[in-house]
PDB file of C-alpha atoms and ligand atoms in Angstrom:
ATOM      1  CA  MET E   1      -3.780  20.050  27.604  1.00 76.00           C
ATOM      2  CA  LYS E   2      -1.609  19.725  24.487  1.00 83.00           C
ATOM      3  CA  LYS E   3      -3.470  19.798  21.150  1.00 91.00           C
ATOM      4  CA  VAL E   4      -2.529  17.793  18.058  1.00 97.00           C
ATOM      5  CA  ARG E   5      -1.913  20.313  15.245  1.00 97.00           C
ATOM      6  CA  LYS E   6       0.750  18.677  13.100  1.00 98.00           C
ATOM      7  CA  VAL E   7       0.877  15.520  11.036  1.00 98.00           C
ATOM      8  CA  VAL E   8       3.899  13.750   9.602  1.00 98.00           C
ATOM      9  CA  ILE E   9       3.130  11.893   6.374  1.00 98.00           C
ATOM     10  CA  PRO E  10       6.087   9.757   5.292  1.00 97.00           C
ATOM     11  CA  VAL E  11       6.125   9.232   1.521  1.00 96.00           C
ATOM     12  CA  ALA E  12       9.780   8.380   0.958  1.00 95.00           C
ATOM     13  CA  GLY E  13       9.401   4.600   0.583  1.00 91.00           C
ATOM     14  CA  LEU E  14      10.352   2.771  -2.608  1.00 90.00           C
ATOM     15  CA  GLY E  15       6.937   1.221  -3.266  1.00 89.00           C
ATOM     16  CA  THR E  16       8.461  -2.051  -4.477  1.00 92.00           C
ATOM     17  CA  ARG E  17       5.176  -3.936  -4.030  1.00 93.00           C
ATOM     18  CA  PHE E  18       3.648  -1.738  -6.706  1.00 93.00           C
ATOM     19  CA  LEU E  19       6.279  -2.010  -9.424  1.00 94.00           C
ATOM     20  CA  PRO E  20       6.338  -1.323 -12.326  1.00 95.00           C
ATOM     21  CA  ALA E  21       3.730   1.440 -11.717  1.00 92.00           C
ATOM     22  CA  THR E  22       6.039   3.061  -9.144  1.00 92.00           C
ATOM     23  CA  LYS E  23       9.196   3.004 -11.258  1.00 91.00           C
ATOM     24  CA  ALA E  24       8.851   6.668 -12.243  1.00 90.00           C
ATOM     25  CA  GLN E  25       5.943   7.946 -10.137  1.00 92.00           C
ATOM     26  CA  PRO E  26       5.040   7.879  -6.437  1.00 95.00           C
ATOM     27  CA  LYS E  27       2.454   5.275  -5.420  1.00 95.00           C
ATOM     28  CA  GLU E  28       0.883   7.989  -3.249  1.00 96.00           C
ATOM     29  CA  MET E  29      -0.101   9.807  -6.482  1.00 97.00           C
ATOM     30  CA  LEU E  30      -2.051   6.850  -7.917  1.00 96.00           C
ATOM     31  CA  PRO E  31      -5.678   7.955  -8.261  1.00 97.00           C
ATOM     32  CA  LEU E  32      -8.843   6.687  -6.575  1.00 97.00           C
ATOM     33  CA  VAL E  33     -11.320   7.786  -9.270  1.00 96.00           C
ATOM     34  CA  ASP E  34      -9.971  11.313  -9.897  1.00 94.00           C
ATOM     35  CA  LYS E  35      -8.040  12.231  -6.748  1.00 96.00           C
ATOM     36  CA  PRO E  36      -4.609  10.900  -5.786  1.00 97.00           C
ATOM     37  CA  ILE E  37      -4.459   8.664  -2.702  1.00 98.00           C
ATOM     38  CA  ILE E  38      -2.392  11.273  -0.856  1.00 98.00           C
ATOM     39  CA  GLN E  39      -5.137  13.899  -1.240  1.00 97.00           C
ATOM     40  CA  TYR E  40      -7.642  11.666   0.569  1.00 98.00           C
ATOM     41  CA  ILE E  41      -5.125  11.381   3.401  1.00 98.00           C
ATOM     42  CA  VAL E  42      -4.500  15.122   3.634  1.00 98.00           C
ATOM     43  CA  GLU E  43      -8.275  15.771   3.537  1.00 97.00           C
ATOM     44  CA  GLU E  44      -8.721  13.341   6.448  1.00 98.00           C
ATOM     45  CA  ALA E  45      -5.984  15.182   8.382  1.00 98.00           C
ATOM     46  CA  VAL E  46      -7.555  18.600   7.771  1.00 98.00           C
ATOM     47  CA  ALA E  47     -11.032  17.293   8.699  1.00 98.00           C
ATOM     48  CA  SER E  48      -9.454  16.041  11.947  1.00 98.00           C
ATOM     49  CA  GLY E  49      -8.246  19.521  12.944  1.00 97.00           C
ATOM     50  CA  ILE E  50      -4.654  19.381  11.603  1.00 97.00           C
ATOM     51  CA  ASP E  51      -3.282  22.624  10.181  1.00 95.00           C
ATOM     52  CA  GLU E  52       0.347  21.709   9.439  1.00 97.00           C
ATOM     53  CA  VAL E  53       1.284  18.827   7.138  1.00 98.00           C
ATOM     54  CA  ILE E  54       4.908  17.668   7.128  1.00 98.00           C
ATOM     55  CA  PHE E  55       5.781  15.388   4.220  1.00 98.00           C
ATOM     56  CA  VAL E  56       8.878  13.235   4.488  1.00 97.00           C
ATOM     57  CA  THR E  57       9.830  12.913   0.837  1.00 96.00           C
ATOM     58  CA  SER E  58      12.633  11.723  -1.408  1.00 93.00           C
ATOM     59  CA  SER E  59      13.991  12.767  -4.799  1.00 88.00           C
ATOM     60  CA  THR E  60      11.476  10.611  -6.696  1.00 88.00           C
ATOM     61  CA  LYS E  61       8.430  12.151  -4.989  1.00 92.00           C
ATOM     62  CA  ARG E  62       8.420  15.661  -6.460  1.00 92.00           C
ATOM     63  CA  ALA E  63       4.970  15.127  -7.965  1.00 95.00           C
ATOM     64  CA  ILE E  64       3.543  15.208  -4.411  1.00 96.00           C
ATOM     65  CA  GLU E  65       5.082  18.644  -3.750  1.00 95.00           C
ATOM     66  CA  ASP E  66       3.709  19.919  -7.068  1.00 95.00           C
ATOM     67  CA  HIS E  67       0.243  18.544  -6.313  1.00 96.00           C
ATOM     68  CA  PHE E  68      -0.033  20.577  -3.101  1.00 96.00           C
ATOM     69  CA  ASP E  69       1.418  23.730  -4.678  1.00 94.00           C
ATOM     70  CA  ARG E  70      -0.212  26.300  -6.981  1.00 92.00           C
ATOM     71  CA  ASN E  71      -0.033  25.685 -10.752  1.00 92.00           C
ATOM     72  CA  PHE E  72      -0.307  29.176 -12.223  1.00 92.00           C
ATOM     73  CA  GLU E  73      -0.220  28.100 -15.867  1.00 94.00           C
ATOM     74  CA  LEU E  74      -3.034  25.584 -15.420  1.00 94.00           C
ATOM     75  CA  GLU E  75      -5.041  28.120 -13.403  1.00 92.00           C
ATOM     76  CA  TYR E  76      -4.576  30.707 -16.176  1.00 94.00           C
ATOM     77  CA  ARG E  77      -5.688  28.274 -18.891  1.00 95.00           C
ATOM     78  CA  LEU E  78      -8.728  27.087 -16.922  1.00 94.00           C
ATOM     79  CA  ARG E  79      -9.721  30.713 -16.281  1.00 94.00           C
ATOM     80  CA  GLN E  80      -9.389  31.497 -19.991  1.00 95.00           C
ATOM     81  CA  LYS E  81     -11.587  28.534 -20.900  1.00 95.00           C
ATOM     82  CA  GLY E  82     -14.179  29.488 -18.256  1.00 94.00           C
ATOM     83  CA  LYS E  83     -13.757  26.166 -16.431  1.00 95.00           C
ATOM     84  CA  ARG E  84     -14.660  27.619 -13.050  1.00 93.00           C
ATOM     85  CA  GLU E  85     -15.465  24.374 -11.245  1.00 92.00           C
ATOM     86  CA  GLN E  86     -12.107  22.754 -12.104  1.00 93.00           C
ATOM     87  CA  LEU E  87     -10.330  26.006 -11.323  1.00 93.00           C
ATOM     88  CA  SER E  88     -11.741  26.234  -7.828  1.00 91.00           C
ATOM     89  CA  GLU E  89     -11.039  22.532  -7.247  1.00 90.00           C
ATOM     90  CA  ILE E  90      -7.336  22.749  -8.091  1.00 91.00           C
ATOM     91  CA  TYR E  91      -6.977  26.123  -6.383  1.00 87.00           C
ATOM     92  CA  THR E  92      -8.229  24.871  -3.014  1.00 91.00           C
ATOM     93  CA  ILE E  93      -5.771  21.946  -2.874  1.00 94.00           C
ATOM     94  CA  SER E  94      -2.827  24.189  -2.022  1.00 91.00           C
ATOM     95  CA  ASP E  95      -4.879  26.110   0.544  1.00 92.00           C
ATOM     96  CA  MET E  96      -5.945  23.121   2.638  1.00 94.00           C
ATOM     97  CA  ALA E  97      -3.105  23.424   5.158  1.00 95.00           C
ATOM     98  CA  LYS E  98       0.434  24.655   5.648  1.00 96.00           C
ATOM     99  CA  PHE E  99       2.701  22.194   3.803  1.00 97.00           C
ATOM    100  CA  ILE E 100       6.285  21.538   4.840  1.00 97.00           C
ATOM    101  CA  TYR E 101       8.741  19.148   3.207  1.00 97.00           C
ATOM    102  CA  THR E 102      11.760  17.368   4.580  1.00 97.00           C
ATOM    103  CA  ARG E 103      13.913  14.782   2.835  1.00 95.00           C
ATOM    104  CA  GLN E 104      14.771  11.262   3.935  1.00 94.00           C
ATOM    105  CA  LYS E 105      18.010  10.724   2.050  1.00 90.00           C
ATOM    106  CA  THR E 106      17.889   6.921   2.175  1.00 90.00           C
ATOM    107  CA  PRO E 107      14.777   4.820   2.797  1.00 90.00           C
ATOM    108  CA  LYS E 108      15.932   3.339   6.107  1.00 90.00           C
ATOM    109  CA  GLY E 109      12.417   2.554   7.283  1.00 92.00           C
ATOM    110  CA  LEU E 110       9.299   4.229   8.658  1.00 93.00           C
ATOM    111  CA  GLY E 111      10.878   4.938  12.066  1.00 94.00           C
ATOM    112  CA  HIS E 112      13.788   6.701  10.402  1.00 94.00           C
ATOM    113  CA  ALA E 113      11.429   8.691   8.140  1.00 96.00           C
ATOM    114  CA  ILE E 114       9.632  10.067  11.204  1.00 96.00           C
ATOM    115  CA  TRP E 115      12.942  10.816  12.917  1.00 95.00           C
ATOM    116  CA  THR E 116      13.808  13.184  10.048  1.00 95.00           C
ATOM    117  CA  ALA E 117      10.857  15.407  11.095  1.00 97.00           C
ATOM    118  CA  LYS E 118      12.112  15.781  14.703  1.00 96.00           C
ATOM    119  CA  GLU E 119      13.155  19.453  14.475  1.00 95.00           C
ATOM    120  CA  LEU E 120       9.886  20.370  12.733  1.00 97.00           C
ATOM    121  CA  ILE E 121       7.814  18.817  15.519  1.00 97.00           C
ATOM    122  CA  GLY E 122       9.560  20.308  18.567  1.00 93.00           C
ATOM    123  CA  ASP E 123       7.899  19.202  21.787  1.00 93.00           C
ATOM    124  CA  GLU E 124       4.314  18.992  20.560  1.00 95.00           C
ATOM    125  CA  PRO E 125       2.219  15.838  20.238  1.00 97.00           C
ATOM    126  CA  PHE E 126       1.762  14.978  16.566  1.00 98.00           C
ATOM    127  CA  ALA E 127      -0.044  12.603  14.245  1.00 98.00           C
ATOM    128  CA  VAL E 128       1.480  10.183  11.738  1.00 98.00           C
ATOM    129  CA  MET E 129      -0.469   8.990   8.706  1.00 98.00           C
ATOM    130  CA  LEU E 130       0.996   6.532   6.225  1.00 97.00           C
ATOM    131  CA  GLY E 131       0.959   7.918   2.708  1.00 94.00           C
ATOM    132  CA  ASP E 132      -0.609   4.835   1.130  1.00 95.00           C
ATOM    133  CA  ASP E 133      -3.238   3.854   3.741  1.00 97.00           C
ATOM    134  CA  VAL E 134      -6.739   5.218   3.155  1.00 98.00           C
ATOM    135  CA  ILE E 135      -9.578   4.797   5.624  1.00 98.00           C
ATOM    136  CA  ASP E 136     -13.137   5.333   4.467  1.00 97.00           C
ATOM    137  CA  SER E 137     -15.190   6.478   7.451  1.00 97.00           C
ATOM    138  CA  LYS E 138     -18.017   8.805   8.484  1.00 96.00           C
ATOM    139  CA  THR E 139     -15.979  10.457  11.231  1.00 98.00           C
ATOM    140  CA  PRO E 140     -12.384  10.839  10.004  1.00 98.00           C
ATOM    141  CA  ALA E 141     -10.280   8.007  11.463  1.00 98.00           C
ATOM    142  CA  LEU E 142      -7.582  10.404  12.710  1.00 98.00           C
ATOM    143  CA  LYS E 143     -10.229  12.487  14.478  1.00 98.00           C
ATOM    144  CA  GLN E 144     -11.322   9.342  16.331  1.00 98.00           C
ATOM    145  CA  LEU E 145      -7.694   8.763  17.457  1.00 98.00           C
ATOM    146  CA  ILE E 146      -7.247  12.397  18.527  1.00 98.00           C
ATOM    147  CA  LYS E 147     -10.356  12.100  20.721  1.00 97.00           C
ATOM    148  CA  VAL E 148      -8.681   9.212  22.569  1.00 97.00           C
ATOM    149  CA  PHE E 149      -5.415  11.183  22.810  1.00 97.00           C
ATOM    150  CA  ASP E 150      -7.236  14.201  24.267  1.00 96.00           C
ATOM    151  CA  LYS E 151      -8.573  11.949  27.017  1.00 95.00           C
ATOM    152  CA  TYR E 152      -5.376  10.052  27.943  1.00 95.00           C
ATOM    153  CA  GLN E 153      -2.617  12.425  26.710  1.00 94.00           C
ATOM    154  CA  ASP E 154      -0.439   9.525  25.607  1.00 95.00           C
ATOM    155  CA  ILE E 155       0.377   7.529  22.470  1.00 96.00           C
ATOM    156  CA  VAL E 156      -2.600   6.242  20.456  1.00 97.00           C
ATOM    157  CA  VAL E 157      -2.385   3.870  17.480  1.00 98.00           C
ATOM    158  CA  GLY E 158      -5.222   3.190  15.069  1.00 98.00           C
ATOM    159  CA  VAL E 159      -6.251  -0.453  14.868  1.00 97.00           C
ATOM    160  CA  THR E 160      -8.824  -2.410  12.935  1.00 97.00           C
ATOM    161  CA  LYS E 161     -10.097  -5.965  13.193  1.00 96.00           C
ATOM    162  CA  VAL E 162      -8.607  -8.317  10.587  1.00 95.00           C
ATOM    163  CA  ALA E 163      -9.452 -11.957   9.818  1.00 95.00           C
ATOM    164  CA  LYS E 164      -7.647 -14.250  12.273  1.00 94.00           C
ATOM    165  CA  LYS E 165      -5.983 -16.084   9.365  1.00 94.00           C
ATOM    166  CA  ASP E 166      -4.367 -12.793   8.275  1.00 93.00           C
ATOM    167  CA  THR E 167      -2.634 -11.784  11.539  1.00 94.00           C
ATOM    168  CA  GLY E 168       0.731 -12.784  10.019  1.00 92.00           C
ATOM    169  CA  LYS E 169       0.551  -9.788   7.654  1.00 90.00           C
ATOM    170  CA  TYR E 170       0.276  -7.099  10.364  1.00 91.00           C
ATOM    171  CA  GLY E 171       1.575  -5.684  13.617  1.00 91.00           C
ATOM    172  CA  ILE E 172      -0.894  -7.051  16.176  1.00 95.00           C
ATOM    173  CA  ILE E 173      -1.563  -5.654  19.658  1.00 95.00           C
ATOM    174  CA  ASP E 174      -2.143  -7.441  22.929  1.00 95.00           C
ATOM    175  CA  PRO E 175      -5.107  -5.429  24.266  1.00 95.00           C
ATOM    176  CA  VAL E 176      -6.513  -4.610  27.720  1.00 95.00           C
ATOM    177  CA  PRO E 177     -10.104  -3.464  27.047  1.00 94.00           C
ATOM    178  CA  ILE E 178     -11.202  -0.022  28.311  1.00 95.00           C
ATOM    179  CA  ASP E 179     -14.399   0.629  26.355  1.00 93.00           C
ATOM    180  CA  GLU E 180     -16.028  -0.291  23.044  1.00 90.00           C
ATOM    181  CA  ASN E 181     -13.514   1.711  20.962  1.00 94.00           C
ATOM    182  CA  THR E 182     -10.459   1.952  23.204  1.00 97.00           C
ATOM    183  CA  VAL E 183      -7.969  -0.528  24.618  1.00 97.00           C
ATOM    184  CA  GLU E 184      -4.693  -0.139  26.458  1.00 96.00           C
ATOM    185  CA  ILE E 185      -1.785  -1.838  24.703  1.00 96.00           C
ATOM    186  CA  LYS E 186       0.060  -4.433  26.775  1.00 94.00           C
ATOM    187  CA  ARG E 187       2.526  -5.226  23.964  1.00 91.00           C
ATOM    188  CA  PHE E 188       3.030  -5.322  20.197  1.00 89.00           C
ATOM    189  CA  ILE E 189       3.746  -8.447  18.208  1.00 88.00           C
ATOM    190  CA  GLU E 190       5.070  -8.098  14.670  1.00 85.00           C
ATOM    191  CA  LYS E 191       3.315 -10.421  12.186  1.00 87.00           C
ATOM    192  CA  PRO E 192       2.323 -13.279  14.536  1.00 90.00           C
ATOM    193  CA  SER E 193       0.896 -16.536  13.161  1.00 93.00           C
ATOM    194  CA  PRO E 194      -2.859 -16.940  13.925  1.00 94.00           C
ATOM    195  CA  ALA E 195      -1.982 -19.415  16.707  1.00 94.00           C
ATOM    196  CA  LYS E 196       0.352 -16.927  18.430  1.00 93.00           C
ATOM    197  CA  ALA E 197      -1.714 -13.760  17.887  1.00 94.00           C
ATOM    198  CA  PRO E 198      -3.152 -12.351  21.158  1.00 95.00           C
ATOM    199  CA  SER E 199      -5.940 -10.575  19.216  1.00 96.00           C
ATOM    200  CA  ASN E 200      -6.997  -9.725  15.682  1.00 96.00           C
ATOM    201  CA  LEU E 201      -6.455  -5.975  16.186  1.00 97.00           C
ATOM    202  CA  ALA E 202      -4.003  -4.807  13.521  1.00 96.00           C
ATOM    203  CA  VAL E 203      -2.045  -1.543  13.461  1.00 96.00           C
ATOM    204  CA  THR E 204      -3.070   0.285  10.297  1.00 95.00           C
ATOM    205  CA  GLY E 205      -1.474   3.543   9.268  1.00 94.00           C
ATOM    206  CA  ARG E 206      -2.667   6.096  11.850  1.00 98.00           C
ATOM    207  CA  TYR E 207      -0.862   7.199  15.020  1.00 98.00           C
ATOM    208  CA  VAL E 208      -0.861  10.023  17.546  1.00 98.00           C
ATOM    209  CA  LEU E 209       2.563  10.258  19.183  1.00 97.00           C
ATOM    210  CA  THR E 210       4.231  12.408  21.804  1.00 96.00           C
ATOM    211  CA  SER E 211       7.601  14.019  21.108  1.00 95.00           C
ATOM    212  CA  GLU E 212       9.208  11.597  23.628  1.00 94.00           C
ATOM    213  CA  ILE E 213       9.031   8.966  20.868  1.00 95.00           C
ATOM    214  CA  PHE E 214      12.132  10.658  19.380  1.00 95.00           C
ATOM    215  CA  ASP E 215      14.172   9.452  22.396  1.00 93.00           C
ATOM    216  CA  TYR E 216      13.469   5.902  21.226  1.00 92.00           C
ATOM    217  CA  LEU E 217      13.713   6.535  17.479  1.00 90.00           C
ATOM    218  CA  GLY E 218      17.020   8.322  18.087  1.00 82.00           C
ATOM    219  CA  LYS E 219      18.674   5.053  19.103  1.00 77.00           C
ATOM    220  CA  GLN E 220      18.336   4.106  15.387  1.00 71.00           C
ATOM    221  CA  LYS E 221      18.196   0.366  16.105  1.00 74.00           C
ATOM    222  CA  LYS E 222      17.428  -1.702  13.003  1.00 76.00           C
ATOM    223  CA  GLY E 223      14.509  -4.123  13.207  1.00 73.00           C
ATOM    224  CA  ALA E 224      12.574  -6.297  10.738  1.00 70.00           C
ATOM    225  CA  GLY E 225      13.872  -6.095   7.139  1.00 72.00           C
ATOM    226  CA  GLY E 226      17.004  -4.234   8.350  1.00 77.00           C
ATOM    227  CA  GLU E 227      14.874  -1.066   8.687  1.00 78.00           C
ATOM    228  CA  ILE E 228      14.362   1.326  11.615  1.00 79.00           C
ATOM    229  CA  GLN E 229      10.817   0.460  12.622  1.00 84.00           C
ATOM    230  CA  LEU E 230       8.289   2.773  14.275  1.00 91.00           C
ATOM    231  CA  THR E 231       6.592  -0.161  16.019  1.00 89.00           C
ATOM    232  CA  ASP E 232       9.882  -1.101  17.777  1.00 88.00           C
ATOM    233  CA  ALA E 233      10.145   2.430  19.202  1.00 91.00           C
ATOM    234  CA  ILE E 234       6.469   2.423  20.292  1.00 92.00           C
ATOM    235  CA  ALA E 235       6.891  -1.017  21.889  1.00 90.00           C
ATOM    236  CA  LYS E 236       9.804   0.302  24.002  1.00 91.00           C
ATOM    237  CA  TYR E 237       7.945   3.509  24.866  1.00 93.00           C
ATOM    238  CA  ILE E 238       4.929   1.559  26.089  1.00 92.00           C
ATOM    239  CA  LYS E 239       7.097  -0.422  28.512  1.00 90.00           C
ATOM    240  CA  LYS E 240       8.037   2.854  30.269  1.00 89.00           C
ATOM    241  CA  ARG E 241       4.773   4.767  29.819  1.00 89.00           C
ATOM    242  CA  ALA E 242       1.281   3.910  28.579  1.00 90.00           C
ATOM    243  CA  GLY E 243      -0.025   3.359  25.064  1.00 95.00           C
ATOM    244  CA  TYR E 244      -3.585   3.122  23.785  1.00 97.00           C
ATOM    245  CA  ALA E 245      -5.272   1.850  20.657  1.00 98.00           C
ATOM    246  CA  CYS E 246      -8.376   3.303  19.050  1.00 98.00           C
ATOM    247  CA  ILE E 247     -10.507   0.731  17.240  1.00 98.00           C
ATOM    248  CA  TYR E 248     -11.665   3.286  14.698  1.00 98.00           C
ATOM    249  CA  LYS E 249     -14.944   2.935  12.828  1.00 97.00           C
ATOM    250  CA  GLY E 250     -14.089   2.781   9.119  1.00 97.00           C
ATOM    251  CA  ASP E 251     -12.856   0.623   6.259  1.00 97.00           C
ATOM    252  CA  TYR E 252      -9.110   0.379   5.809  1.00 97.00           C
ATOM    253  CA  TYR E 253      -7.335  -0.050   2.450  1.00 97.00           C
ATOM    254  CA  ASP E 254      -3.589  -0.576   2.107  1.00 95.00           C
ATOM    255  CA  CYS E 255      -3.173   1.029  -1.311  1.00 96.00           C
ATOM    256  CA  GLY E 256       0.477  -0.049  -1.445  1.00 94.00           C
ATOM    257  CA  ASN E 257      -0.900  -3.525  -2.156  1.00 94.00           C
ATOM    258  CA  LYS E 258      -2.227  -4.050  -5.689  1.00 96.00           C
ATOM    259  CA  LEU E 259      -5.403  -5.984  -4.850  1.00 96.00           C
ATOM    260  CA  GLU E 260      -6.296  -3.695  -1.921  1.00 96.00           C
ATOM    261  CA  TYR E 261      -5.822  -0.715  -4.239  1.00 97.00           C
ATOM    262  CA  VAL E 262      -8.252  -2.187  -6.776  1.00 97.00           C
ATOM    263  CA  LYS E 263     -10.783  -2.768  -3.955  1.00 97.00           C
ATOM    264  CA  ALA E 264     -10.339   0.857  -2.869  1.00 98.00           C
ATOM    265  CA  ILE E 265     -11.025   2.045  -6.423  1.00 97.00           C
ATOM    266  CA  VAL E 266     -14.249   0.004  -6.558  1.00 97.00           C
ATOM    267  CA  ASN E 267     -15.328   1.300  -3.123  1.00 97.00           C
ATOM    268  CA  TYR E 268     -14.630   4.973  -3.856  1.00 97.00           C
ATOM    269  CA  THR E 269     -16.191   4.751  -7.328  1.00 98.00           C
ATOM    270  CA  LEU E 270     -19.366   3.185  -5.910  1.00 97.00           C
ATOM    271  CA  LYS E 271     -19.588   6.083  -3.449  1.00 95.00           C
ATOM    272  CA  ARG E 272     -19.731   8.579  -6.311  1.00 95.00           C
ATOM    273  CA  LYS E 273     -23.290   9.465  -7.342  1.00 94.00           C
ATOM    274  CA  ASP E 274     -22.223   9.967 -10.986  1.00 94.00           C
ATOM    275  CA  PHE E 275     -20.612   6.517 -11.293  1.00 97.00           C
ATOM    276  CA  ARG E 276     -22.489   4.299  -8.843  1.00 96.00           C
ATOM    277  CA  ALA E 277     -25.286   2.988 -11.082  1.00 97.00           C
ATOM    278  CA  PRO E 278     -23.218   2.407 -14.267  1.00 96.00           C
ATOM    279  CA  LEU E 279     -20.392   0.704 -12.330  1.00 97.00           C
ATOM    280  CA  LYS E 280     -22.830  -1.556 -10.472  1.00 96.00           C
ATOM    281  CA  LYS E 281     -24.402  -2.532 -13.779  1.00 96.00           C
ATOM    282  CA  TYR E 282     -20.990  -3.200 -15.306  1.00 96.00           C
ATOM    283  CA  LEU E 283     -19.851  -5.363 -12.372  1.00 95.00           C
ATOM    284  CA  LYS E 284     -23.071  -7.340 -12.421  1.00 95.00           C
ATOM    285  CA  ASN E 285     -22.632  -8.137 -16.119  1.00 95.00           C
ATOM    286  CA  LEU E 286     -18.976  -9.135 -15.833  1.00 90.00           C
TER     287      LEU E 286
HETATM  288  P1  UTP S   1       5.637   0.771   3.156  1.00 94.21           P
HETATM  289  O1  UTP S   1       5.749  -0.229   4.225  1.00 94.21           O
HETATM  290  O2  UTP S   1       4.458   0.688   2.271  1.00 94.21           O
HETATM  291  O3  UTP S   1       7.001   0.724   2.328  1.00 94.21           O
HETATM  292  O4  UTP S   1       5.711   2.196   3.829  1.00 94.21           O
HETATM  293  P2  UTP S   1       7.334   1.231   0.879  1.00 94.21           P
HETATM  294  O5  UTP S   1       8.815   1.217   0.752  1.00 94.21           O
HETATM  295  O6  UTP S   1       6.675   2.526   0.558  1.00 94.21           O
HETATM  296  O7  UTP S   1       6.656   0.155  -0.082  1.00 94.21           O
HETATM  297  P3  UTP S   1       7.059  -1.354  -0.426  1.00 94.21           P
HETATM  298  O8  UTP S   1       6.856  -2.138   0.840  1.00 94.21           O
HETATM  299  O9  UTP S   1       8.472  -1.343  -0.930  1.00 94.21           O
HETATM  300  O10 UTP S   1       6.083  -1.715  -1.500  1.00 94.21           O
HETATM  301  C1  UTP S   1       4.601   2.825   4.448  1.00 94.21           C
HETATM  302  C2  UTP S   1       4.742   4.333   4.290  1.00 94.21           C
HETATM  303  O11 UTP S   1       5.971   4.783   4.854  1.00 94.21           O
HETATM  304  C3  UTP S   1       6.775   5.441   3.889  1.00 94.21           C
HETATM  305  C4  UTP S   1       6.226   4.996   2.537  1.00 94.21           C
HETATM  306  O12 UTP S   1       6.414   5.979   1.528  1.00 94.21           O
HETATM  307  C5  UTP S   1       4.756   4.734   2.824  1.00 94.21           C
HETATM  308  O13 UTP S   1       3.954   5.896   2.650  1.00 94.21           O
HETATM  309  N1  UTP S   1       8.207   5.113   4.090  1.00 94.21           N
HETATM  310  C6  UTP S   1       8.605   3.827   4.212  1.00 94.21           C
HETATM  311  C7  UTP S   1       9.136   6.136   4.145  1.00 94.21           C
HETATM  312  O14 UTP S   1       8.791   7.326   4.045  1.00 94.21           O
HETATM  313  N2  UTP S   1      10.458   5.813   4.319  1.00 94.21           N
HETATM  314  C8  UTP S   1      10.884   4.535   4.438  1.00 94.21           C
HETATM  315  O15 UTP S   1      12.114   4.322   4.587  1.00 94.21           O
HETATM  316  C9  UTP S   1       9.933   3.511   4.377  1.00 94.21           C
END
């Protein structure tokens, strides 16, 4: 049985929905309380058993590389000031996993970003996590997907239930139920209107793929928005082989969207013991 050890995290997108904040900094580095979004994602990967993190970056995303590297000067100054807690916190970030970086020279779409990691993946199964999608859950969402992969040894996408009126914002699957948390995917439909949507199960930022997906991504066919889309490649793959969806238990936030990001901040701040009571009081009085 092949184990999932590697994750590809594409972070080379332009982040146009979050301008002007993303003019000079990556959206993936925006904080939720005091940790950047991307750190939550890497922590979820590590807690799911991943030991190699492959970032697909671009020239404007250097801050992400620096965040997961050592910062000797800062470490020295914290040591001098006796700030042991902060020192150990920043020190452990670079030790979480093995980090590898590859560049996507032009943002030709998510499918193309994953294609750039082909040589680094080889013939292993691998996970994909979108760099701006956080999922708050007891059991890490990716771990839930990997459990399904271990059983079926074929593609698994993470899905969550969305309001029927919102199906037009997502990739929606046509499901064949297997059990409470797993369905087989009959087909994908990109952003269907509520009337045309076969379900309300939306694809949301987590995937486990087999290396055969590169045969489909390699065709480099442009899809929606003139971009090379991952969902197009998965849709073709599923026609030849099987594909599954894991209805993970957890709350999904698309932090590339301004309002969803604000909701994520409120959620993650309320989860913090030190901020919960004062924030609740503040919100109540607003
Ligand atoms: P998004 O769909 O959020 O696209 O990508 P985007 O370009 O980052 O943002 P908007 O839509 O312009 O606001 C989902 C993930 O895929 C990465 C992004 O960095 C993000 O983490 N991505 C997207 C790439 O790495 N390369 C691409 O060409 C497109």
